Tab-separated table of C-alpha atoms in Angstrom:
chain	number	residue	atom	x	y	z
A	1013	MET	CA	84.615	65.053	149.741
A	1014	ASN	CA	87.590	64.910	152.111
A	1015	GLY	CA	90.238	67.504	151.350
A	1016	LYS	CA	87.963	69.403	148.946
A	1017	TRP	CA	86.486	72.857	149.465
A	1018	VAL	CA	82.712	72.858	149.932
A	1019	SER	CA	80.312	75.725	150.449
A	1020	HIS	CA	78.792	76.372	153.850
A	1021	ASP	CA	75.368	75.239	152.543
A	1022	VAL	CA	76.688	71.794	151.585
A	1023	ARG	CA	78.643	71.600	154.825
A	1024	ASP	CA	75.559	72.308	156.961
A	1025	ALA	CA	73.467	69.860	154.892
A	1026	VAL	CA	75.966	67.069	155.544
A	1027	VAL	CA	75.873	67.785	159.292
A	1028	ASP	CA	72.051	67.712	159.273
A	1029	TYR	CA	72.042	64.465	157.275
A	1030	VAL	CA	74.430	62.667	159.641
A	1031	ASN	CA	72.635	63.871	162.773
A	1032	HIS	CA	69.245	62.876	161.308
A	1033	TRP	CA	70.221	59.298	160.502
A	1034	LYS	CA	72.219	58.941	163.673
A	1035	GLN	CA	69.021	59.475	165.660
A	1036	ARG	CA	66.690	57.731	163.209
A	1037	ALA	CA	68.732	54.540	162.773
A	1038	GLU	CA	70.368	54.685	166.220
A	1039	LEU	CA	73.775	54.273	164.625
A	1040	PRO	CA	77.017	55.918	165.722
A	1041	ALA	CA	78.125	58.846	163.636
A	1042	LYS	CA	81.447	57.087	162.992
A	1043	ARG	CA	79.736	54.371	160.914
A	1044	ILE	CA	77.668	56.828	158.888
A	1045	LEU	CA	80.754	58.935	158.176
A	1046	ALA	CA	82.586	55.828	156.961
A	1047	TRP	CA	79.739	55.070	154.569
A	1048	ILE	CA	79.739	58.548	153.033
A	1049	GLY	CA	83.556	58.805	153.046
A	1050	LEU	CA	84.039	61.735	155.410
A	1051	TYR	CA	86.736	62.005	158.056
A	1052	GLU	CA	85.552	62.354	161.641
A	1053	SER	CA	87.830	65.350	162.207
A	1054	THR	CA	86.297	67.120	159.199
A	1055	PHE	CA	82.771	66.353	160.354
A	1056	TYR	CA	83.281	67.675	163.876
A	1057	LYS	CA	85.012	70.766	162.503
A	1058	TRP	CA	81.909	71.369	160.394
A	1059	CYS	CA	79.768	70.867	163.494
A	1060	ARG	CA	81.663	73.614	165.330
A	1061	SER	CA	81.209	76.004	162.386
A	1062	TYR	CA	77.568	75.048	161.742
A	1063	GLY	CA	75.499	77.981	160.505
A	1064	LYS	CA	78.546	80.185	159.912
A	1065	THR	CA	79.776	81.441	156.556
A	1066	TYR	CA	83.406	81.352	155.562
A	1067	ASP	CA	85.196	84.407	156.940
A	1068	HIS	CA	88.242	86.187	155.565
A	1069	ASN	CA	90.623	83.435	154.561
A	1070	GLY	CA	93.582	85.476	153.364
A	1071	ALA	CA	96.758	86.467	155.166
A	1072	ILE	CA	95.708	88.950	157.836
A	1073	PRO	CA	98.542	91.433	158.455
A	1074	ARG	CA	100.057	91.253	161.914
A	1075	ASP	CA	100.483	94.399	163.937
A	1076	HIS	CA	104.266	94.284	163.689
A	1077	TRP	CA	104.396	93.925	159.883
A	1078	LEU	CA	106.100	96.633	157.865
A	1079	GLU	CA	104.225	99.569	156.486
A	1080	ASP	CA	104.498	100.519	152.826
A	1081	TRP	CA	106.584	103.625	153.471
A	1082	GLU	CA	109.095	101.526	155.415
A	1083	ARG	CA	109.571	99.132	152.507
A	1084	ASP	CA	110.066	102.079	150.165
A	1085	ALA	CA	112.603	103.626	152.540
A	1086	ILE	CA	114.617	100.386	152.660
A	1087	VAL	CA	114.758	100.170	148.875
A	1088	ARG	CA	115.696	103.842	148.510
A	1089	PHE	CA	118.460	103.495	151.094
A	1090	HIS	CA	119.800	100.452	149.232
A	1091	PHE	CA	120.076	102.493	146.019
A	1092	LYS	CA	121.956	105.214	147.917
A	1093	HIS	CA	124.436	102.606	149.224
A	1094	PRO	CA	124.482	99.884	146.540
A	1095	LEU	CA	127.806	98.375	147.606
A	1096	GLU	CA	126.774	97.676	151.207
A	1097	GLY	CA	125.406	94.322	152.337
A	1098	TYR	CA	121.941	93.987	153.805
A	1099	ARG	CA	123.231	93.616	157.362
A	1100	ARG	CA	125.331	96.758	157.231
A	1101	LEU	CA	122.400	98.584	155.624
A	1102	THR	CA	120.188	97.486	158.532
A	1103	TYR	CA	122.378	99.018	161.201
A	1104	MET	CA	123.129	102.100	159.132
A	1105	MET	CA	119.375	102.757	158.892
A	1106	LEU	CA	118.950	102.087	162.619
A	1107	ASP	CA	121.682	104.529	163.568
A	1108	ALA	CA	120.336	107.173	161.181
A	1109	ASP	CA	116.732	106.710	162.457
A	1110	ILE	CA	115.432	105.918	158.963
A	1111	VAL	CA	113.741	102.552	159.529
A	1112	ALA	CA	113.906	100.292	162.585
A	1113	VAL	CA	113.877	96.725	161.257
A	1114	SER	CA	115.878	93.533	161.659
A	1115	PRO	CA	118.460	92.217	159.157
A	1116	ALA	CA	116.085	89.379	158.202
A	1117	THR	CA	113.385	91.904	157.291
A	1118	VAL	CA	115.792	93.920	155.129
A	1119	TYR	CA	116.840	90.706	153.423
A	1120	ARG	CA	113.222	89.786	152.646
A	1121	VAL	CA	112.394	93.254	151.314
A	1122	LEU	CA	115.477	93.436	149.079
A	1123	SER	CA	115.068	89.832	147.960
A	1124	LYS	CA	111.442	90.436	146.967
A	1125	ALA	CA	112.591	93.501	145.019
A	1126	ASP	CA	115.267	91.339	143.314
A	1127	LEU	CA	118.075	93.557	144.625
A	1128	LEU	CA	120.255	90.898	146.215
A	1129	GLY	CA	123.087	89.116	144.451
A	1130	ARG	CA	123.849	85.489	145.118
A	1131	LYS	CA	126.879	84.595	147.153
A	1132	THR	CA	128.368	81.164	147.670
A	1133	SER	CA	130.703	80.459	150.533
A	1134	LYS	CA	132.349	77.423	152.036
A	1135	THR	CA	132.688	76.796	155.730
A	1136	LYS	CA	136.330	76.777	156.742
A	1137	THR	CA	137.573	75.289	159.974
A	1138	LYS	CA	141.296	75.949	159.666
A	1139	GLY	CA	142.554	78.506	162.153
A	1140	MET	CA	139.469	78.307	164.395
A	1141	GLY	CA	141.658	77.653	167.436
A	1142	PHE	CA	142.938	81.238	167.587
A	1143	ASN	CA	141.921	83.026	170.792
A	1144	GLN	CA	140.503	86.440	170.032
A	1145	PRO	CA	141.643	89.353	172.248
A	1146	ALA	CA	139.261	90.387	175.018
A	1147	ALA	CA	140.292	94.054	175.205
A	1148	PRO	CA	141.804	96.764	172.992
A	1149	HIS	CA	145.550	96.889	172.322
A	1150	ARG	CA	146.131	93.247	173.216
A	1151	HIS	CA	146.946	92.279	169.604
A	1152	TRP	CA	148.358	94.484	166.881
A	1153	HIS	CA	148.377	92.992	163.395
A	1154	VAL	CA	151.130	94.367	161.151
A	1155	ASP	CA	151.756	93.730	157.471
A	1156	VAL	CA	153.415	95.300	154.442
A	1157	SER	CA	151.509	95.723	151.175
A	1158	HIS	CA	152.549	97.005	147.747
A	1159	LEU	CA	150.876	99.965	146.045
A	1160	ASN	CA	151.138	100.796	142.353
A	1161	ILE	CA	150.881	104.565	141.992
A	1162	CYS	CA	151.162	105.685	138.382
A	1163	GLY	CA	153.550	102.862	137.552
A	1164	THR	CA	155.737	103.336	140.640
A	1165	PHE	CA	155.616	100.786	143.441
A	1166	TYR	CA	155.471	101.962	147.043
A	1167	TYR	CA	155.131	100.129	150.334
A	1168	MET	CA	152.263	100.637	152.767
A	1169	THR	CA	152.489	99.291	156.305
A	1170	SER	CA	149.408	99.256	158.511
A	1171	VAL	CA	148.889	98.471	162.180
A	1172	ILE	CA	145.430	97.088	163.063
A	1173	ASP	CA	144.079	96.529	166.566
A	1174	GLY	CA	142.822	92.949	166.700
A	1175	TYR	CA	140.005	93.668	169.153
A	1176	SER	CA	138.379	96.720	167.564
A	1177	ARG	CA	139.728	96.438	163.979
A	1178	ALA	CA	140.741	100.081	164.289
A	1179	VAL	CA	143.659	101.302	162.176
A	1180	VAL	CA	146.161	102.331	164.831
A	1181	HIS	CA	148.722	103.735	162.419
A	1182	TRP	CA	149.794	103.509	158.782
A	1183	GLU	CA	152.495	104.900	156.515
A	1184	ILE	CA	153.400	104.791	152.827
A	1185	ARG	CA	157.116	104.796	152.025
A	1186	GLU	CA	159.401	104.240	149.085
A	1187	GLN	CA	161.162	101.462	150.990
A	1188	MET	CA	160.146	99.314	153.906
A	1189	LYS	CA	163.153	97.888	155.698
A	1190	GLU	CA	163.419	96.653	159.265
A	1191	LEU	CA	164.236	100.171	160.543
A	1192	ASP	CA	161.132	101.570	158.818
A	1193	ILE	CA	158.938	98.966	160.534
A	1194	GLU	CA	160.433	99.849	163.913
A	1195	THR	CA	159.761	103.549	163.287
A	1196	ILE	CA	156.130	102.870	162.371
A	1197	LEU	CA	155.559	100.715	165.461
A	1198	GLN	CA	157.226	103.287	167.706
A	1199	ARG	CA	154.934	106.030	166.362
A	1200	ALA	CA	151.938	103.773	166.931
A	1201	LYS	CA	153.009	103.232	170.556
A	1202	GLU	CA	153.430	106.974	171.072
A	1203	MET	CA	149.784	107.461	170.040
A	1204	HIS	CA	148.738	105.030	172.804
A	1205	PRO	CA	151.178	105.424	175.688
A	1206	GLY	CA	151.532	102.567	178.139
A	1207	VAL	CA	150.208	99.785	175.889
A	1208	LYS	CA	152.275	96.655	175.350
A	1209	PRO	CA	150.534	94.689	172.608
A	1210	GLN	CA	151.482	91.401	171.057
A	1211	ILE	CA	152.692	92.046	167.500
A	1212	ILE	CA	151.353	89.536	164.968
A	1213	THR	CA	153.123	89.441	161.596
A	1214	ASP	CA	153.984	87.100	158.777
A	1215	ASN	CA	157.499	85.793	158.102
A	1216	GLY	CA	158.705	88.722	156.009
A	1217	PRO	CA	162.428	89.573	156.121
A	1218	GLN	CA	161.761	92.719	158.159
A	1219	PHE	CA	160.150	90.679	160.957
A	1220	ILE	CA	162.671	87.871	161.340
A	1221	SER	CA	165.795	89.969	161.744
A	1222	ASN	CA	167.692	90.025	165.041
A	1223	ASP	CA	167.460	93.828	165.236
A	1224	PHE	CA	163.653	93.614	165.127
A	1225	LYS	CA	163.680	91.021	167.907
A	1226	GLN	CA	165.785	93.370	170.035
A	1227	PHE	CA	163.415	96.268	169.334
A	1228	ILE	CA	160.411	94.184	170.422
A	1229	ARG	CA	162.151	93.134	173.627
A	1230	ILE	CA	163.302	96.645	174.554
A	1231	SER	CA	159.901	98.210	173.850
A	1232	GLY	CA	158.172	95.694	176.174
A	1233	MET	CA	156.103	94.074	173.448
A	1234	THR	CA	155.938	90.454	172.321
A	1235	HIS	CA	156.050	89.060	168.805
A	1236	VAL	CA	154.256	86.135	167.151
A	1237	ARG	CA	154.760	85.058	163.542
A	1238	THR	CA	152.031	83.318	161.594
A	1239	SER	CA	152.253	80.016	159.736
A	1240	PRO	CA	154.408	80.158	156.602
A	1241	TYR	CA	152.550	80.270	153.278
A	1242	TYR	CA	149.225	80.741	155.048
A	1243	PRO	CA	148.197	84.432	154.878
A	1244	GLN	CA	144.748	83.634	156.342
A	1245	SER	CA	146.391	83.273	159.772
A	1246	ASN	CA	146.888	87.048	159.715
A	1247	GLY	CA	143.534	87.562	158.028
A	1248	LYS	CA	142.485	90.783	159.785
A	1249	ILE	CA	145.259	92.886	158.284
A	1250	GLU	CA	145.107	91.001	154.981
A	1251	ARG	CA	141.386	91.752	154.696
A	1252	TYR	CA	141.942	95.412	155.542
A	1253	HIS	CA	144.581	95.804	152.842
A	1254	ARG	CA	142.258	94.145	150.355
A	1255	THR	CA	139.489	96.560	151.374
A	1256	ILE	CA	141.602	99.699	151.133
A	1257	LYS	CA	142.863	98.712	147.686
A	1258	SER	CA	139.413	97.854	146.297
A	1259	GLU	CA	137.521	100.774	147.889
A	1260	CYS	CA	140.172	103.487	148.047
A	1261	ILE	CA	143.340	103.105	145.968
A	1262	ARG	CA	141.903	101.660	142.750
A	1263	PRO	CA	138.712	103.800	142.542
A	1264	LYS	CA	140.475	107.064	143.486
A	1265	THR	CA	143.579	106.402	141.335
A	1266	PRO	CA	146.069	108.704	143.110
A	1267	LEU	CA	148.601	110.354	140.792
A	1268	SER	CA	151.447	110.904	143.254
A	1269	LEU	CA	152.712	109.829	146.646
A	1270	GLY	CA	151.230	112.897	148.322
A	1271	ASP	CA	147.899	112.309	146.597
A	1272	ALA	CA	147.919	108.688	147.781
A	1273	GLN	CA	148.667	109.729	151.361
A	1274	ARG	CA	145.768	112.191	151.386
A	1275	THR	CA	143.417	109.612	149.845
A	1276	VAL	CA	144.389	106.906	152.332
A	1277	SER	CA	144.139	109.370	155.232
A	1278	ASP	CA	140.548	110.222	154.293
A	1279	PHE	CA	139.677	106.545	153.909
A	1280	VAL	CA	141.196	105.599	157.274
A	1281	ARG	CA	139.219	108.391	158.954
A	1282	THR	CA	136.004	107.050	157.394
A	1283	TYR	CA	136.976	103.444	158.151
A	1284	ASN	CA	137.598	104.144	161.829
A	1285	HIS	CA	134.750	106.570	162.574
A	1286	GLU	CA	131.932	106.026	160.042
A	1287	ARG	CA	132.082	102.631	158.337
A	1288	LEU	CA	130.226	99.891	160.215
A	1289	HIS	CA	132.343	96.758	160.600
A	1290	SER	CA	130.587	93.405	160.275
A	1291	ALA	CA	133.080	91.459	162.430
A	1292	ILE	CA	132.438	93.585	165.544
A	1293	GLY	CA	128.643	93.744	165.465
A	1294	TYR	CA	128.222	96.502	162.876
A	1295	VAL	CA	129.662	99.342	164.906
A	1296	THR	CA	132.571	101.538	163.915
A	1297	PRO	CA	136.082	100.527	165.027
A	1298	ALA	CA	136.372	103.807	166.945
A	1299	ASP	CA	133.219	103.004	168.950
A	1300	MET	CA	134.492	99.496	169.632
A	1301	LEU	CA	137.869	100.850	170.712
A	1302	ALA	CA	136.194	103.349	173.065
A	1303	GLY	CA	133.885	100.708	174.611
A	1304	ARG	CA	130.638	102.134	173.231
A	1305	ALA	CA	129.518	98.978	171.390
A	1306	ALA	CA	127.238	97.676	174.178
A	1307	SER	CA	125.322	100.957	174.482
A	1308	ILE	CA	124.917	101.179	170.683
A	1309	HIS	CA	123.510	97.639	170.520
A	1310	ALA	CA	121.125	98.400	173.391
A	1311	ALA	CA	119.914	101.563	171.647
A	1312	ARG	CA	119.283	99.614	168.444
A	1313	ASP	CA	117.280	96.969	170.306
A	1314	GLN	CA	115.174	99.711	171.901
A	1315	LYS	CA	114.512	101.306	168.508
A	1316	LEU	CA	113.342	97.952	167.123
A	1317	ALA	CA	111.010	97.418	170.094
A	1318	ASP	CA	109.614	100.963	169.802
A	1319	ALA	CA	109.008	100.487	166.071
A	1320	ARG	CA	107.051	97.261	166.639
A	1321	THR	CA	104.985	98.943	169.329
A	1322	ARG	CA	104.299	101.937	167.078
A	1323	ARG	CA	103.117	99.730	164.195
A	1324	GLY	CA	100.882	97.731	166.529
A	1325	ASN	CA	99.326	100.841	168.069
A	1326	ALA	CA	98.709	102.370	164.636
A	1327	ARG	CA	96.967	99.264	163.322
A	1328	ARG	CA	94.906	98.786	166.474
A	1329	ALA	CA	93.808	102.426	166.376
A	1330	ALA	CA	92.824	102.038	162.728
A	1331	ARG	CA	90.799	98.922	163.490
A	1332	GLU	CA	89.059	100.567	166.423
A	1333	GLY	CA	88.191	103.529	164.222
A	1334	GLN	CA	86.692	101.254	161.580
A	1335	SER	CA	84.814	99.076	164.082
A	1336	ALA	CA	82.245	101.841	164.519
A	1337	THR	CA	81.048	101.186	160.979
A	1338	TYR	CA	79.883	97.666	161.862
A	1339	THR	CA	76.133	97.311	162.378
A	1340	GLY	CA	74.410	94.683	164.407
A	1341	ASP	CA	73.178	92.816	161.339
A	1342	ALA	CA	76.408	93.151	159.347
A	1343	ARG	CA	77.287	89.976	157.496
A	1344	PRO	CA	80.586	88.219	158.351
A	1345	GLU	CA	81.731	88.479	154.728
A	1346	ASP	CA	81.209	92.254	154.859
A	1347	LYS	CA	83.382	92.452	157.970
A	1348	ALA	CA	86.035	90.326	156.290
A	1349	LEU	CA	86.008	92.596	153.243
A	1350	LEU	CA	86.333	95.669	155.451
A	1351	ARG	CA	89.305	94.160	157.295
A	1352	SER	CA	90.915	93.262	153.960
A	1353	ASN	CA	90.475	96.806	152.643
A	1354	LEU	CA	91.793	98.234	155.895
A	1355	SER	CA	94.941	96.114	155.766
A	1356	ALA	CA	95.570	97.142	152.166
A	1357	ALA	CA	94.985	100.864	152.785
A	1358	PRO	CA	98.059	103.173	152.586
A	1359	GLY	CA	99.682	103.764	155.963
A	1360	ALA	CA	97.981	100.694	157.477
């Protein structure tokens, strides 16, 4: 009998039987329960529920659970932005006031709809000793990348702020010598007067020349070169160049240098002012650079709290409206059925 489901009639009969023989034979209930093979905990639980029928035993929705229209909105938004991860989707929906949910909730909804792909990753510890900048324009990451435009190779140099991940400046040229790098850095400094960042580069020939060292010293900046044959040590700019090639250059397929410059310019504008960056808390680099990240995070937290409160108030109001239909002699199973129907009703 232990561990098996029994009806409330059998349960009450067992309680009556044990109580009867406990008084009749003056034996402790423990001994009688051992004879019939029933746990004491089960018996006393049946005593507490004596005379009661089994109530609703299913999963009762909590007040903060999602409503059906919210699940549909999450799925629709995923189809509008199929290339975005679930975390970026979460904060995009928060900022656009579509649905106020947490990343874990979006993950569960998309996973249940079989809309998530599997990703495998390994934990890497190399390079974890690098101290991240605490303010904008402390670190500028610089690198040169090759672009294939209609069979002709060009050079693109980008300058990334290490704190905000904002693209400070970029240029595409037919050649990229040491003088070209100096010109690009000087134009970047003119856009942000008074800053003296630390320039982080690899060991390319443009960055190890004596003329470049003199330029860094005269301009008031400092220069650090990464470990040889280890591009991950300058991973911020490497990742950006990988992103701009996979999301801009290759899909758009520019046909000329001017076309490539216009395409990259549009992408950089979107990257800095619209695209949410995962490494800085899913805000745009422009917001991070301007110091608006804390207020954006606070506004998102408030939206999540308001959404939970709204769902709770709606469900409580619905329950209070349905409670008037209960009569004094209503059976518990009828109440359980009414609660089940209420939780399954649209908009509940």
